[in-house]
């Protein structure tokens, strides 16, 4: 039996809406309602739903990027406490994310090579420059992006190329779990 990497129980995310009356109660929008999810080591899980149903919010809540009102997230059998930076940091070292907007998730002031290398250095810590260069080139090649494009900036690449660079950034540190938020939506159909 595979080890459970991620367990989510009863995760609920609500956002406040504008009041309709000055002294009236604050209405809430429930984006994610009591979601349970298990992801085992070596397995893939897909979350399918229409636009606006809460898929991205669920991913962000699991990662601790948006607050949840209820529920529990366990990483490798240990509860992740959002109020403890160490718990989130431990989980994030082994879990990477590829966001839906490839251009918006890449720093426009950094080359693609620098963006991918930054992810590796943030997770692995100090790594010899030769190792960084090799891992970055390998990750770019793995997503079918010419490593020579690593010297370009995001605005110099197409949306599909930026998406592949974002995926390379997600896999460069070889995470145990990769969370992809519509990671192939910007790619050409032949590449998807």
Short mmCIF file of C-alpha atoms in Angstrom, two decimals:
data_model
loop_
_atom_site.label_atom_id
_atom_site.label_comp_id
_atom_site.label_asym_id
_atom_site.label_seq_id
_atom_site.Cartn_x
_atom_site.Cartn_y
_atom_site.Cartn_z
CA UNK A 1 0.00 0.00 0.00
CA UNK A 2 1.29 3.48 -0.88
CA UNK A 3 2.04 6.05 1.78
CA UNK A 4 -0.56 8.80 2.09
CA UNK A 5 1.19 12.04 1.17
CA UNK A 6 -1.76 14.35 1.56
CA UNK A 7 -5.00 13.97 3.48
CA UNK A 8 -7.64 16.67 3.55
CA UNK A 9 -10.67 16.37 5.79
CA UNK A 10 -13.65 18.73 5.83
CA UNK A 11 -11.83 21.68 4.24
CA UNK A 12 -14.11 24.71 3.98
CA UNK A 13 -13.26 28.11 2.53
CA UNK A 14 -15.62 31.07 2.68
CA UNK A 15 -15.16 34.64 1.49
CA UNK A 16 -17.01 37.67 2.85
CA UNK A 17 -19.30 39.47 0.44
CA UNK A 18 -20.43 43.08 0.47
CA UNK A 19 -23.18 43.93 2.86
CA UNK A 20 -26.45 44.77 1.22
CA UNK A 21 -27.48 47.00 4.15
CA UNK A 22 -25.25 49.07 6.38
CA UNK A 23 -26.24 47.28 9.57
CA UNK A 24 -27.30 43.99 8.03
CA UNK A 25 -25.48 40.71 8.51
CA UNK A 26 -22.40 40.07 6.38
CA UNK A 27 -23.18 37.55 3.65
CA UNK A 28 -20.60 34.87 2.90
CA UNK A 29 -19.73 33.03 -0.29
CA UNK A 30 -18.78 29.40 0.26
CA UNK A 31 -16.11 28.54 -2.32
CA UNK A 32 -15.11 25.12 -0.92
CA UNK A 33 -17.51 23.16 1.26
CA UNK A 34 -16.27 20.29 3.47
CA UNK A 35 -13.92 18.67 0.94
CA UNK A 36 -12.21 15.36 1.71
CA UNK A 37 -9.24 14.31 -0.40
CA UNK A 38 -6.51 11.66 -0.25
CA UNK A 39 -3.38 11.62 -2.40
CA UNK A 40 -1.12 8.58 -2.09
CA UNK A 41 2.56 8.51 -3.02
CA UNK A 42 3.00 7.72 -6.71
CA UNK A 43 -0.64 8.43 -7.57
CA UNK A 44 -2.37 11.15 -9.57
CA UNK A 45 -5.64 12.74 -8.54
CA UNK A 46 -7.69 14.98 -10.80
CA UNK A 47 -10.27 17.48 -9.60
CA UNK A 48 -12.82 18.23 -12.29
CA UNK A 49 -15.48 20.89 -12.28
CA UNK A 50 -16.90 23.84 -14.12
CA UNK A 51 -15.26 27.24 -14.09
CA UNK A 52 -15.70 29.00 -10.76
CA UNK A 53 -16.56 25.89 -8.74
CA UNK A 54 -13.59 26.25 -6.34
CA UNK A 55 -10.82 24.07 -7.80
CA UNK A 56 -8.16 26.79 -7.58
CA UNK A 57 -9.39 27.89 -4.15
CA UNK A 58 -9.11 24.29 -2.92
CA UNK A 59 -5.49 24.08 -4.14
CA UNK A 60 -4.61 27.43 -2.56
CA UNK A 61 -6.25 26.44 0.74
CA UNK A 62 -4.31 23.17 0.85
CA UNK A 63 -1.09 25.14 0.30
CA UNK A 64 -2.04 27.65 3.00
CA UNK A 65 -2.24 30.54 0.53
CA UNK A 66 -5.85 31.35 1.46
CA UNK A 67 -7.34 30.86 4.92
CA UNK A 68 -9.79 28.05 5.55
CA UNK A 69 -12.66 28.30 8.00
CA UNK A 70 -12.77 24.59 8.82
CA UNK A 71 -11.01 21.34 8.09
CA UNK A 72 -7.68 19.62 8.52
CA UNK A 73 -4.73 19.16 6.14
CA UNK A 74 -2.24 16.38 6.94
CA UNK A 75 1.08 16.06 5.11
CA UNK A 76 2.68 12.61 5.39
CA UNK A 77 0.57 11.81 8.42
CA UNK A 78 1.35 15.01 10.33
CA UNK A 79 -1.18 17.82 10.72
CA UNK A 80 -0.20 21.05 8.96
CA UNK A 81 -0.89 23.93 11.28
CA UNK A 82 -1.20 27.15 9.32
CA UNK A 83 -0.27 29.22 12.35
CA UNK A 84 3.09 27.43 12.59
CA UNK A 85 5.50 28.53 9.87
CA UNK A 86 7.63 25.38 10.32
CA UNK A 87 4.75 23.07 9.43
CA UNK A 88 3.99 24.95 6.22
CA UNK A 89 7.70 25.21 5.37
CA UNK A 90 8.17 21.44 5.84
CA UNK A 91 5.26 20.66 3.55
CA UNK A 92 6.27 23.24 0.92
CA UNK A 93 9.78 21.76 0.64
CA UNK A 94 8.27 18.57 -0.71
CA UNK A 95 5.27 20.02 -2.51
CA UNK A 96 5.38 22.40 -5.47
CA UNK A 97 2.64 24.19 -7.38
CA UNK A 98 2.12 25.18 -11.00
CA UNK A 99 -0.33 28.06 -11.10
CA UNK A 100 -3.02 28.61 -13.73
CA UNK A 101 -1.58 31.89 -15.07
CA UNK A 102 1.91 31.08 -16.38
CA UNK A 103 2.94 34.63 -17.25
CA UNK A 104 1.67 36.05 -13.96
CA UNK A 105 3.48 33.40 -11.93
CA UNK A 106 6.89 34.20 -13.46
CA UNK A 107 8.87 37.21 -12.26
CA UNK A 108 9.13 39.58 -15.26
CA UNK A 109 12.53 40.85 -14.03
CA UNK A 110 14.10 37.39 -14.03
CA UNK A 111 15.12 35.23 -16.96
CA UNK A 112 13.48 31.83 -17.26
CA UNK A 113 16.73 30.20 -16.16
CA UNK A 114 16.86 32.41 -13.05
CA UNK A 115 13.21 31.67 -12.19
CA UNK A 116 13.72 27.91 -12.44
CA UNK A 117 17.01 28.09 -10.51
CA UNK A 118 15.38 30.21 -7.80
CA UNK A 119 12.88 27.43 -7.09
CA UNK A 120 15.67 24.87 -6.78
CA UNK A 121 17.77 27.07 -4.47
CA UNK A 122 14.77 27.98 -2.30
CA UNK A 123 14.05 24.32 -1.63
CA UNK A 124 17.44 22.60 -1.81
CA UNK A 125 19.46 25.42 -0.27
CA UNK A 126 23.00 26.19 -1.40
CA UNK A 127 23.84 24.03 -4.41
CA UNK A 128 26.99 24.22 -6.55
CA UNK A 129 26.50 26.38 -9.64
CA UNK A 130 27.30 23.48 -12.00
CA UNK A 131 24.59 21.34 -10.38
CA UNK A 132 22.07 24.20 -10.63
CA UNK A 133 22.88 24.77 -14.33
CA UNK A 134 22.53 21.05 -15.10
CA UNK A 135 19.26 20.63 -13.16
CA UNK A 136 17.74 23.74 -14.75
CA UNK A 137 18.72 22.64 -18.27
CA UNK A 138 17.40 19.12 -17.60
CA UNK A 139 14.09 20.46 -16.26
CA UNK A 140 13.63 22.76 -19.27
CA UNK A 141 14.41 19.89 -21.65
CA UNK A 142 12.03 17.60 -19.72
CA UNK A 143 9.11 19.93 -20.52
CA UNK A 144 10.21 20.21 -24.16
CA UNK A 145 11.54 23.76 -23.83
CA UNK A 146 14.88 24.48 -25.48
CA UNK A 147 17.36 25.25 -22.66
CA UNK A 148 18.71 28.06 -24.87
CA UNK A 149 15.44 29.92 -24.16
CA UNK A 150 16.43 30.03 -20.50
CA UNK A 151 18.18 33.35 -21.09
CA UNK A 152 14.95 35.03 -22.16
CA UNK A 153 12.42 36.91 -20.07
CA UNK A 154 8.76 35.83 -19.77
CA UNK A 155 7.52 38.60 -22.09
CA UNK A 156 9.81 37.24 -24.82
CA UNK A 157 8.10 33.82 -24.79
CA UNK A 158 4.69 32.64 -25.90
CA UNK A 159 2.05 31.69 -23.34
CA UNK A 160 2.71 28.01 -23.96
CA UNK A 161 6.45 28.45 -23.49
CA UNK A 162 5.84 30.34 -20.24
CA UNK A 163 3.57 27.51 -19.10
CA UNK A 164 6.31 24.96 -19.79
CA UNK A 165 8.80 27.15 -17.91
CA UNK A 166 6.40 27.25 -14.94
CA UNK A 167 6.13 23.45 -15.03
CA UNK A 168 9.95 23.18 -15.20
CA UNK A 169 10.15 25.45 -12.15
CA UNK A 170 7.70 23.14 -10.35
CA UNK A 171 9.64 19.95 -11.08
CA UNK A 172 13.25 21.19 -10.80
CA UNK A 173 13.51 20.31 -7.09
CA UNK A 174 11.89 16.90 -7.67
CA UNK A 175 8.99 17.37 -5.23
CA UNK A 176 7.07 14.47 -3.73
CA UNK A 177 3.81 16.11 -4.85
CA UNK A 178 3.13 18.55 -7.66
CA UNK A 179 -0.12 20.53 -7.47
CA UNK A 180 -1.13 21.72 -10.93
CA UNK A 181 -3.86 24.31 -11.38
CA UNK A 182 -4.84 23.85 -15.02
CA UNK A 183 -1.17 23.44 -15.83
CA UNK A 184 -1.70 22.47 -19.47
CA UNK A 185 -4.45 24.96 -20.38
CA UNK A 186 -2.02 27.39 -22.07
CA UNK A 187 -0.21 24.66 -24.02
CA UNK A 188 -0.86 23.74 -27.63
CA UNK A 189 -3.06 20.67 -27.99
CA UNK A 190 -0.16 18.72 -29.54
CA UNK A 191 1.99 19.40 -26.43
CA UNK A 192 -0.74 18.78 -23.82
#
